[in-house]
mmCIF file of C-alpha atoms in Angstrom:
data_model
loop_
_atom_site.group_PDB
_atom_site.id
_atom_site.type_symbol
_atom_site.label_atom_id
_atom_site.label_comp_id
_atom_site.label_asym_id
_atom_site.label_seq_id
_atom_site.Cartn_x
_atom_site.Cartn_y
_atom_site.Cartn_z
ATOM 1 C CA UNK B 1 -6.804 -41.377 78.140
ATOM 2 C CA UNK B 2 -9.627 -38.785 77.435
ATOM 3 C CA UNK B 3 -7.243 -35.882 77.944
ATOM 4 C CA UNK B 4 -4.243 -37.294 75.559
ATOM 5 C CA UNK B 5 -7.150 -37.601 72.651
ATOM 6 C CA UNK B 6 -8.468 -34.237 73.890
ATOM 7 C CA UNK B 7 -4.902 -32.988 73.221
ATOM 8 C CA UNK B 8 -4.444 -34.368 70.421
ATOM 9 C CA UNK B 9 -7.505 -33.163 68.602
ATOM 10 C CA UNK B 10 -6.761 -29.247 69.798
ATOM 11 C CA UNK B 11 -3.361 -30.061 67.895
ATOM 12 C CA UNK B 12 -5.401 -31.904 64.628
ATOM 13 C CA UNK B 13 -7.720 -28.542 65.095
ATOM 14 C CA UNK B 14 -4.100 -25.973 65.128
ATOM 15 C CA UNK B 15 -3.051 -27.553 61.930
ATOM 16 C CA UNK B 16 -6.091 -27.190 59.605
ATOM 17 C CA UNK B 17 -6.565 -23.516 60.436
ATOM 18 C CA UNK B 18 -2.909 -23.200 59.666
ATOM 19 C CA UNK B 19 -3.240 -25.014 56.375
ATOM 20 C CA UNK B 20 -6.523 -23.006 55.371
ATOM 21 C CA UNK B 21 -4.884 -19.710 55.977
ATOM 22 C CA UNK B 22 -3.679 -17.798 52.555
ATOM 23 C CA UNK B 23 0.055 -17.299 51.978
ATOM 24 C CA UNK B 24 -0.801 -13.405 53.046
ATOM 25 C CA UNK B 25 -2.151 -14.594 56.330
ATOM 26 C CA UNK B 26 0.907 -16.602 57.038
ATOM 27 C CA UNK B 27 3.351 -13.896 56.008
ATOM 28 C CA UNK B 28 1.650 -11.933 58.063
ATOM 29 C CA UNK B 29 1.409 -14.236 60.654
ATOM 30 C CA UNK B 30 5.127 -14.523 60.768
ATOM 31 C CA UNK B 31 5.923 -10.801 60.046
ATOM 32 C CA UNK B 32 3.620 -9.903 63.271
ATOM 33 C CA UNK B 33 5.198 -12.217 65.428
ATOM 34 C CA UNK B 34 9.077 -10.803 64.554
ATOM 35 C CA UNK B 35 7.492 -6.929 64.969
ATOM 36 C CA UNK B 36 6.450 -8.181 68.594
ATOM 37 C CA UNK B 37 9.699 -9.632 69.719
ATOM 38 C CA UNK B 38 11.345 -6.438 68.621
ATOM 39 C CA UNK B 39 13.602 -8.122 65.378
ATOM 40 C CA UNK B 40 13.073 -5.696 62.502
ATOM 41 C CA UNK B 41 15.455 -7.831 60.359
ATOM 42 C CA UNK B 42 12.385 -9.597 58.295
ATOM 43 C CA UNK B 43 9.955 -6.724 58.160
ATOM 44 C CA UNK B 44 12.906 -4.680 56.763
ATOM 45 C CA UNK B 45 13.588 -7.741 54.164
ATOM 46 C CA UNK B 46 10.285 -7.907 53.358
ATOM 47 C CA UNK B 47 9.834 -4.218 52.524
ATOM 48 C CA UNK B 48 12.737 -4.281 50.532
ATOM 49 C CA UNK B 49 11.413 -6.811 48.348
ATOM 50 C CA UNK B 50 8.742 -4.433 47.710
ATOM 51 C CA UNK B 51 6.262 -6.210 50.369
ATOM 52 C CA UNK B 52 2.778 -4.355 50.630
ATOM 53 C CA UNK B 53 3.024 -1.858 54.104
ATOM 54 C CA UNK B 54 -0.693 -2.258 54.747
ATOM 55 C CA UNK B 55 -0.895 -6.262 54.207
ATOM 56 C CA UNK B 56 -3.537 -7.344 56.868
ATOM 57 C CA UNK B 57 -4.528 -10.083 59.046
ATOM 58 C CA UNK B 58 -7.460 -12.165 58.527
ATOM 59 C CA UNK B 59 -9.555 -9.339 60.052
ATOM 60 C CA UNK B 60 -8.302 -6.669 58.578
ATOM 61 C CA UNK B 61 -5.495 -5.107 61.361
ATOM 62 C CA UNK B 62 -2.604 -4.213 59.469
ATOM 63 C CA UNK B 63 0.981 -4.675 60.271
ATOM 64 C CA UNK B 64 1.185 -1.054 61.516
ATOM 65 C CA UNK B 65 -1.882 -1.701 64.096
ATOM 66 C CA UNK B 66 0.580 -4.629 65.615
ATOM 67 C CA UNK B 67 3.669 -2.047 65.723
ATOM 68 C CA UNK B 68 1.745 0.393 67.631
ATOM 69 C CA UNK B 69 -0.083 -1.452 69.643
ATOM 70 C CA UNK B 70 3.199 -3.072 70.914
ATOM 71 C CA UNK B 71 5.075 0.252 71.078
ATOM 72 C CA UNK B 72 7.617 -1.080 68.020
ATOM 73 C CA UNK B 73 8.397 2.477 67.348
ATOM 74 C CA UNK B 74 11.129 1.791 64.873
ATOM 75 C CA UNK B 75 8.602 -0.618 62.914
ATOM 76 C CA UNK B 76 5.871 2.155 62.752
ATOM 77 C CA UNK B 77 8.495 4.594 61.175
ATOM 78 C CA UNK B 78 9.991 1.589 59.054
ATOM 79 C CA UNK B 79 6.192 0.867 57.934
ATOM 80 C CA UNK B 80 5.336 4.841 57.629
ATOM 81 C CA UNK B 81 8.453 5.342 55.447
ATOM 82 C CA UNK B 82 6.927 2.306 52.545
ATOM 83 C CA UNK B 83 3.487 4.253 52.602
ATOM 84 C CA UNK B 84 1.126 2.254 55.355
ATOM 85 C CA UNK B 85 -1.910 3.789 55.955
ATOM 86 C CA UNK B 86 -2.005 4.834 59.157
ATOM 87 C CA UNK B 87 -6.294 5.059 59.581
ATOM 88 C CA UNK B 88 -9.310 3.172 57.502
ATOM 89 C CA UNK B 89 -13.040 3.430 57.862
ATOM 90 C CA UNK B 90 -15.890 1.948 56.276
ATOM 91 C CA UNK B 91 -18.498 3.455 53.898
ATOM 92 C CA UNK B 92 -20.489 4.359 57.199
ATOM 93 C CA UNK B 93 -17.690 6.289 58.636
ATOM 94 C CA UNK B 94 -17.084 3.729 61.671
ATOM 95 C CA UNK B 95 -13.226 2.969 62.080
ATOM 96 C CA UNK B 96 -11.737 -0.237 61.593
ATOM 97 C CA UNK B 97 -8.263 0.525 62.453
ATOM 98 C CA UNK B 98 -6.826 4.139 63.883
ATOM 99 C CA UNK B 99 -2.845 4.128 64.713
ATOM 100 C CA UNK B 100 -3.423 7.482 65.919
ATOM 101 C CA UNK B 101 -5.934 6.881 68.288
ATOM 102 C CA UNK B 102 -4.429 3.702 69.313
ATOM 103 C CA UNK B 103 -1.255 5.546 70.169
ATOM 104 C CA UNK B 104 -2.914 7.844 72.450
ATOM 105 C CA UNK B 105 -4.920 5.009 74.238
ATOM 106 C CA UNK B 106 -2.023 3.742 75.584
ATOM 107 C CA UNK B 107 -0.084 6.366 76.353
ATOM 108 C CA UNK B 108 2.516 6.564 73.497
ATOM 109 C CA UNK B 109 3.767 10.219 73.397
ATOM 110 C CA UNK B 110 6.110 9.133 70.602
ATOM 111 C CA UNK B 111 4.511 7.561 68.419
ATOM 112 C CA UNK B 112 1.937 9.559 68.068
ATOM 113 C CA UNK B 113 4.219 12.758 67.715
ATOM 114 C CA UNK B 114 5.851 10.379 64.601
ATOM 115 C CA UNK B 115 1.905 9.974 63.264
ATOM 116 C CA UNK B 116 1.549 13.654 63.481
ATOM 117 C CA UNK B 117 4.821 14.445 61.516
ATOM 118 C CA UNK B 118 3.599 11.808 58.853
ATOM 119 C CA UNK B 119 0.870 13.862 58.420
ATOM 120 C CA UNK B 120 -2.371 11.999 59.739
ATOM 121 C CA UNK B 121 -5.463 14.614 60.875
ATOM 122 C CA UNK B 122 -4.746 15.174 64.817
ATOM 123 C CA UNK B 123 -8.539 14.660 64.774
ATOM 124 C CA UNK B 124 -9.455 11.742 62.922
ATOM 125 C CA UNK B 125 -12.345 9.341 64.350
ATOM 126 C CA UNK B 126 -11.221 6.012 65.424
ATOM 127 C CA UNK B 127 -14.986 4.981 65.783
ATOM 128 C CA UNK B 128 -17.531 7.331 64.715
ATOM 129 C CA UNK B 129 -16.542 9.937 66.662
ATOM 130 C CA UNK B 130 -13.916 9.280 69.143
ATOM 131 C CA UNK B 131 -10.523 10.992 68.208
ATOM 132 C CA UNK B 132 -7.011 10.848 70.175
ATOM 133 C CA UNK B 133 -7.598 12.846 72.851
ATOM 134 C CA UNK B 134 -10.732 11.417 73.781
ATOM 135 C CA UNK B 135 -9.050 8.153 73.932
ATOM 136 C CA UNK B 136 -5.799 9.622 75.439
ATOM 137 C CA UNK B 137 -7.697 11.817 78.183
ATOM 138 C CA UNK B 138 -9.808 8.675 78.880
ATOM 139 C CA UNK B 139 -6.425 6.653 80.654
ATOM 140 C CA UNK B 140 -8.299 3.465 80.326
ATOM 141 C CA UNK B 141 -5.464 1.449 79.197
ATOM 142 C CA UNK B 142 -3.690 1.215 82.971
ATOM 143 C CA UNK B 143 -2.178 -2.779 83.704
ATOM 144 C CA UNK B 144 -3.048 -3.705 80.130
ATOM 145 C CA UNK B 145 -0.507 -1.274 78.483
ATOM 146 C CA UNK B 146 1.168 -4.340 75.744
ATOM 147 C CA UNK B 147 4.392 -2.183 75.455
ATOM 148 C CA UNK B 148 7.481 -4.230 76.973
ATOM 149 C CA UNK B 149 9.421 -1.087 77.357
ATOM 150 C CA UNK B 150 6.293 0.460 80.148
ATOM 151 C CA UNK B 151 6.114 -1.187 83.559
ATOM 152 C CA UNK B 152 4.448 1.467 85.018
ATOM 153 C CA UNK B 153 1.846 1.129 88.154
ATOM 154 C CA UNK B 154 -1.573 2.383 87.329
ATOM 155 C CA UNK B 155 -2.447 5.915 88.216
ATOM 156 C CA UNK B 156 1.028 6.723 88.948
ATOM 157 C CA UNK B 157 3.138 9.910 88.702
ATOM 158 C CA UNK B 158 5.497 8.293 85.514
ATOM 159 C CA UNK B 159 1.528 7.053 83.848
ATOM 160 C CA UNK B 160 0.336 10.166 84.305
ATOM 161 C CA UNK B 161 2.828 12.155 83.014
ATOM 162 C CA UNK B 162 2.839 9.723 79.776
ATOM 163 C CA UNK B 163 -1.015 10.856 79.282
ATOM 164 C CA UNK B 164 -0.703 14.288 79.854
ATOM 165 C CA UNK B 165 2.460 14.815 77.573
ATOM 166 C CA UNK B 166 0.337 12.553 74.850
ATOM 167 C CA UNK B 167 -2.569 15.340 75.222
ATOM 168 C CA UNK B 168 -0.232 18.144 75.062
ATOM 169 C CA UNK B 169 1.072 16.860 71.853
ATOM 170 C CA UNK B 170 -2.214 16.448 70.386
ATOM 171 C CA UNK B 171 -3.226 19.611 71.174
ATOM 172 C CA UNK B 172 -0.574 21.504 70.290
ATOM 173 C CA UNK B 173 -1.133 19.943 67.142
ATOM 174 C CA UNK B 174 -4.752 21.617 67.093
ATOM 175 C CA UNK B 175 -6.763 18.880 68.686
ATOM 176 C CA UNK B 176 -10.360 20.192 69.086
ATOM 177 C CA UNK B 177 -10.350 20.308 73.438
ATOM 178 C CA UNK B 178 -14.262 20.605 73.463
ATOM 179 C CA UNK B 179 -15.125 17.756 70.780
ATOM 180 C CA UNK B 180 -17.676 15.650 71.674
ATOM 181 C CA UNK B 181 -17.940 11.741 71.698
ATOM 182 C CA UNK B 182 -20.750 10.615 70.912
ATOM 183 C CA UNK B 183 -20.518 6.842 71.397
ATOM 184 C CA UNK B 184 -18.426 5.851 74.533
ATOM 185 C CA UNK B 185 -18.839 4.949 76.741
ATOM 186 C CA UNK B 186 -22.248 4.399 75.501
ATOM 187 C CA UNK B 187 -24.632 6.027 72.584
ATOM 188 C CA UNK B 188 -25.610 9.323 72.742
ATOM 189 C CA UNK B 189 -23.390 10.518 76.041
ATOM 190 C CA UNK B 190 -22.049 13.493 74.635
ATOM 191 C CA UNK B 191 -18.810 13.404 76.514
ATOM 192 C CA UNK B 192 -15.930 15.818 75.994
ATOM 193 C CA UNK B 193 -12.153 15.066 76.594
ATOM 194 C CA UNK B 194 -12.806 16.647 80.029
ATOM 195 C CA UNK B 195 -15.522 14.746 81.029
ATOM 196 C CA UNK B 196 -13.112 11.636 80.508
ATOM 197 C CA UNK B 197 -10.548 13.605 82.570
ATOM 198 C CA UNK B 198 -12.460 13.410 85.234
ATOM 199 C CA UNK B 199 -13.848 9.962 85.111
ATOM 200 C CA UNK B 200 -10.196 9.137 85.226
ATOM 201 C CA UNK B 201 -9.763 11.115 88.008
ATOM 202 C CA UNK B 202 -7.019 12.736 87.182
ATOM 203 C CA UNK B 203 -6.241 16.314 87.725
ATOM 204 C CA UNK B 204 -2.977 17.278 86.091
ATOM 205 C CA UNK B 205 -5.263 16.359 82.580
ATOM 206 C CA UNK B 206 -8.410 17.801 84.102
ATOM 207 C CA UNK B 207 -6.143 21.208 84.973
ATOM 208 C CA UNK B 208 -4.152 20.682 81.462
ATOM 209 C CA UNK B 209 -7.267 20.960 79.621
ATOM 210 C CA UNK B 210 -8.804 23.745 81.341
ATOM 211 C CA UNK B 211 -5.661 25.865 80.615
ATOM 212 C CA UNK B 212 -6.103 25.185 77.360
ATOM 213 C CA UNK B 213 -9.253 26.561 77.011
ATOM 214 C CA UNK B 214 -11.720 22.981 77.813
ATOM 215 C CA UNK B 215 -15.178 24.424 78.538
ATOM 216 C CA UNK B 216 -16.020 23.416 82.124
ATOM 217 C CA UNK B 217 -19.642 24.178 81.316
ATOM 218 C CA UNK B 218 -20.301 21.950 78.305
ATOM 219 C CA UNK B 219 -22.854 19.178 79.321
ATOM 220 C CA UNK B 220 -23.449 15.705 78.168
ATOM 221 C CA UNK B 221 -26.094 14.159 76.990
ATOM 222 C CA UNK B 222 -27.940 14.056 80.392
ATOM 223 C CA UNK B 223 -26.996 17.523 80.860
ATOM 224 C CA UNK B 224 -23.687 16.209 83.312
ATOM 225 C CA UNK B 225 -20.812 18.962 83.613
ATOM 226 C CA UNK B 226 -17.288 18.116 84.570
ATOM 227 C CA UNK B 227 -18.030 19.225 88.227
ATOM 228 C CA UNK B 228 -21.478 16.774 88.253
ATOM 229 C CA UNK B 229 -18.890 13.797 87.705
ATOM 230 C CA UNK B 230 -16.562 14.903 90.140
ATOM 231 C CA UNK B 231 -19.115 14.943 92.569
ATOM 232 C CA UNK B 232 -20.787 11.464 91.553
ATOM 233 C CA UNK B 233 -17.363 9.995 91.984
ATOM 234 C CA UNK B 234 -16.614 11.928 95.001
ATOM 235 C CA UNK B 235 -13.028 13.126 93.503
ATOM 236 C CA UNK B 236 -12.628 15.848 96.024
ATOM 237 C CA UNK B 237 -9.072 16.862 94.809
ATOM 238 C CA UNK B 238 -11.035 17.822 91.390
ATOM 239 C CA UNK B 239 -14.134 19.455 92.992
ATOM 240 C CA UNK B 240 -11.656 21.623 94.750
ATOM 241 C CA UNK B 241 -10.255 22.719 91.641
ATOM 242 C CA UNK B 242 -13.382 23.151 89.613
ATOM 243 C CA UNK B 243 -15.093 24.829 92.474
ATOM 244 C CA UNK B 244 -11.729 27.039 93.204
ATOM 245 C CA UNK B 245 -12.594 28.090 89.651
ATOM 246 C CA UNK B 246 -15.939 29.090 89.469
ATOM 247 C CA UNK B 247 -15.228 31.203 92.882
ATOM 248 C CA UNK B 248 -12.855 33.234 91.295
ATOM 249 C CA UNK B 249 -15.097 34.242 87.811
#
């Protein structure tokens, strides 16, 4: 008895916040949903009509943040091509929305190569001072990757090789190698993409970087190098390399 009533109220609840959300919310409710299953038909009818690129949810994510994050790549060019803005921050600086970044959180080479040729700064903050290859050299994503298309196991050979070839685009796109983060994974740490490299443990970005001229020496906050954190995580595949290194100076 108690659970049909219970049910019933979650389904009176559903309805009102349906009925208070704006027309825009809805649309964009809808539009969202179709971008996720893949079916471009309505955003593409909805552009047409001379729809607004950058209409957002009800906190703030545009359409293009829901194509990315879902790895829609044909949506992200379809949005791109009406003039969505592909970053926003506040008056503070801090980031409320950063396809770029995004992209290169989760591993999408593509997309952010199609960023890139739309013209958006390789370096741009998506807080106050994280850019794309921070978050790209950081491989936190792993089992939560939301792309449909990626079924990849975490840490292996084909993720790997999606991170590495998302930091080689960046860079070659002038991505600063030594800029530092100053507020993740906490304030004031001071990281560099190669610290993150190696909190990821993984060498082919860790050796990427380095050959691209990543200072081994720079220190965070607490005065940690890229060797320090192999050590404290006992990555001995990295130490050898870092060490291997300094040997030969």
């Amino acid at each position: 008895m108690w659970k049909h009533a219970y049910l019933q109220f979650r389904r009176w609840l559903q309805s009102v916040a349906t009925q208070l959300k704006t027309p825009a919310q809805r649309k964009f409710d809808w539009l969202a949903e179709s971008i996720v299953k893949g079916n471009l038909e309505f955003l593409r009818l909805y552009l047409s009509k001379g729809g607004d690129p950058n209409l957002g949810s009800m906190d703030e994510n545009p359409l293009i943040s829901v194509a990315v994050y879902y790895h829609n790549v044909e949506a992200v060019e379809e949005l791109l091509g009406c003039g969505a803005v592909p970053a926003c921050h506040d008056e503070s600086g801090w980031g409320k929305w950063n396809a770029l970044a995004n992209s290169a959180f989760n591993g999408y080479a593509d997309i952010v190569s199609i960023l890139l040729q739309h013209g958006v700064p390789v370096d741009t903050n998506w807080m106050s001072s994280t850019t794309a290859l921070h978050e790209a050299c950081m491989m936190r994503c792993g089992a939560d990757c939301p792309a449909w298309d990626y079924d990849d196991e975490v840490g292996s050979p084909a993720e790997i090789a999606r991170y590495v070839e998302t930091a080689r685009i960046l860079v070659q796109a002038g991505a600063d190698v030594n800029a530092v983060c100053e507020d993740w994974p906490g304030p004031d740490v001071e990281y560099t993409p190669l610290h993150f490299a190696v909190e990821a443990e993984c060498l082919e970005l860790v050796a990427f970087l380095i050959a691209n001229d990543a200072d081994k020496g720079a220190t965070s906050s607490e005065g940690r190098t890229a060797l320090d954190l192999a050590r404290e995580r006992n990555a001995s595949n990295i130490i050898e390399f870092l060490e291997a290194l300094d040997a030969n100076m």
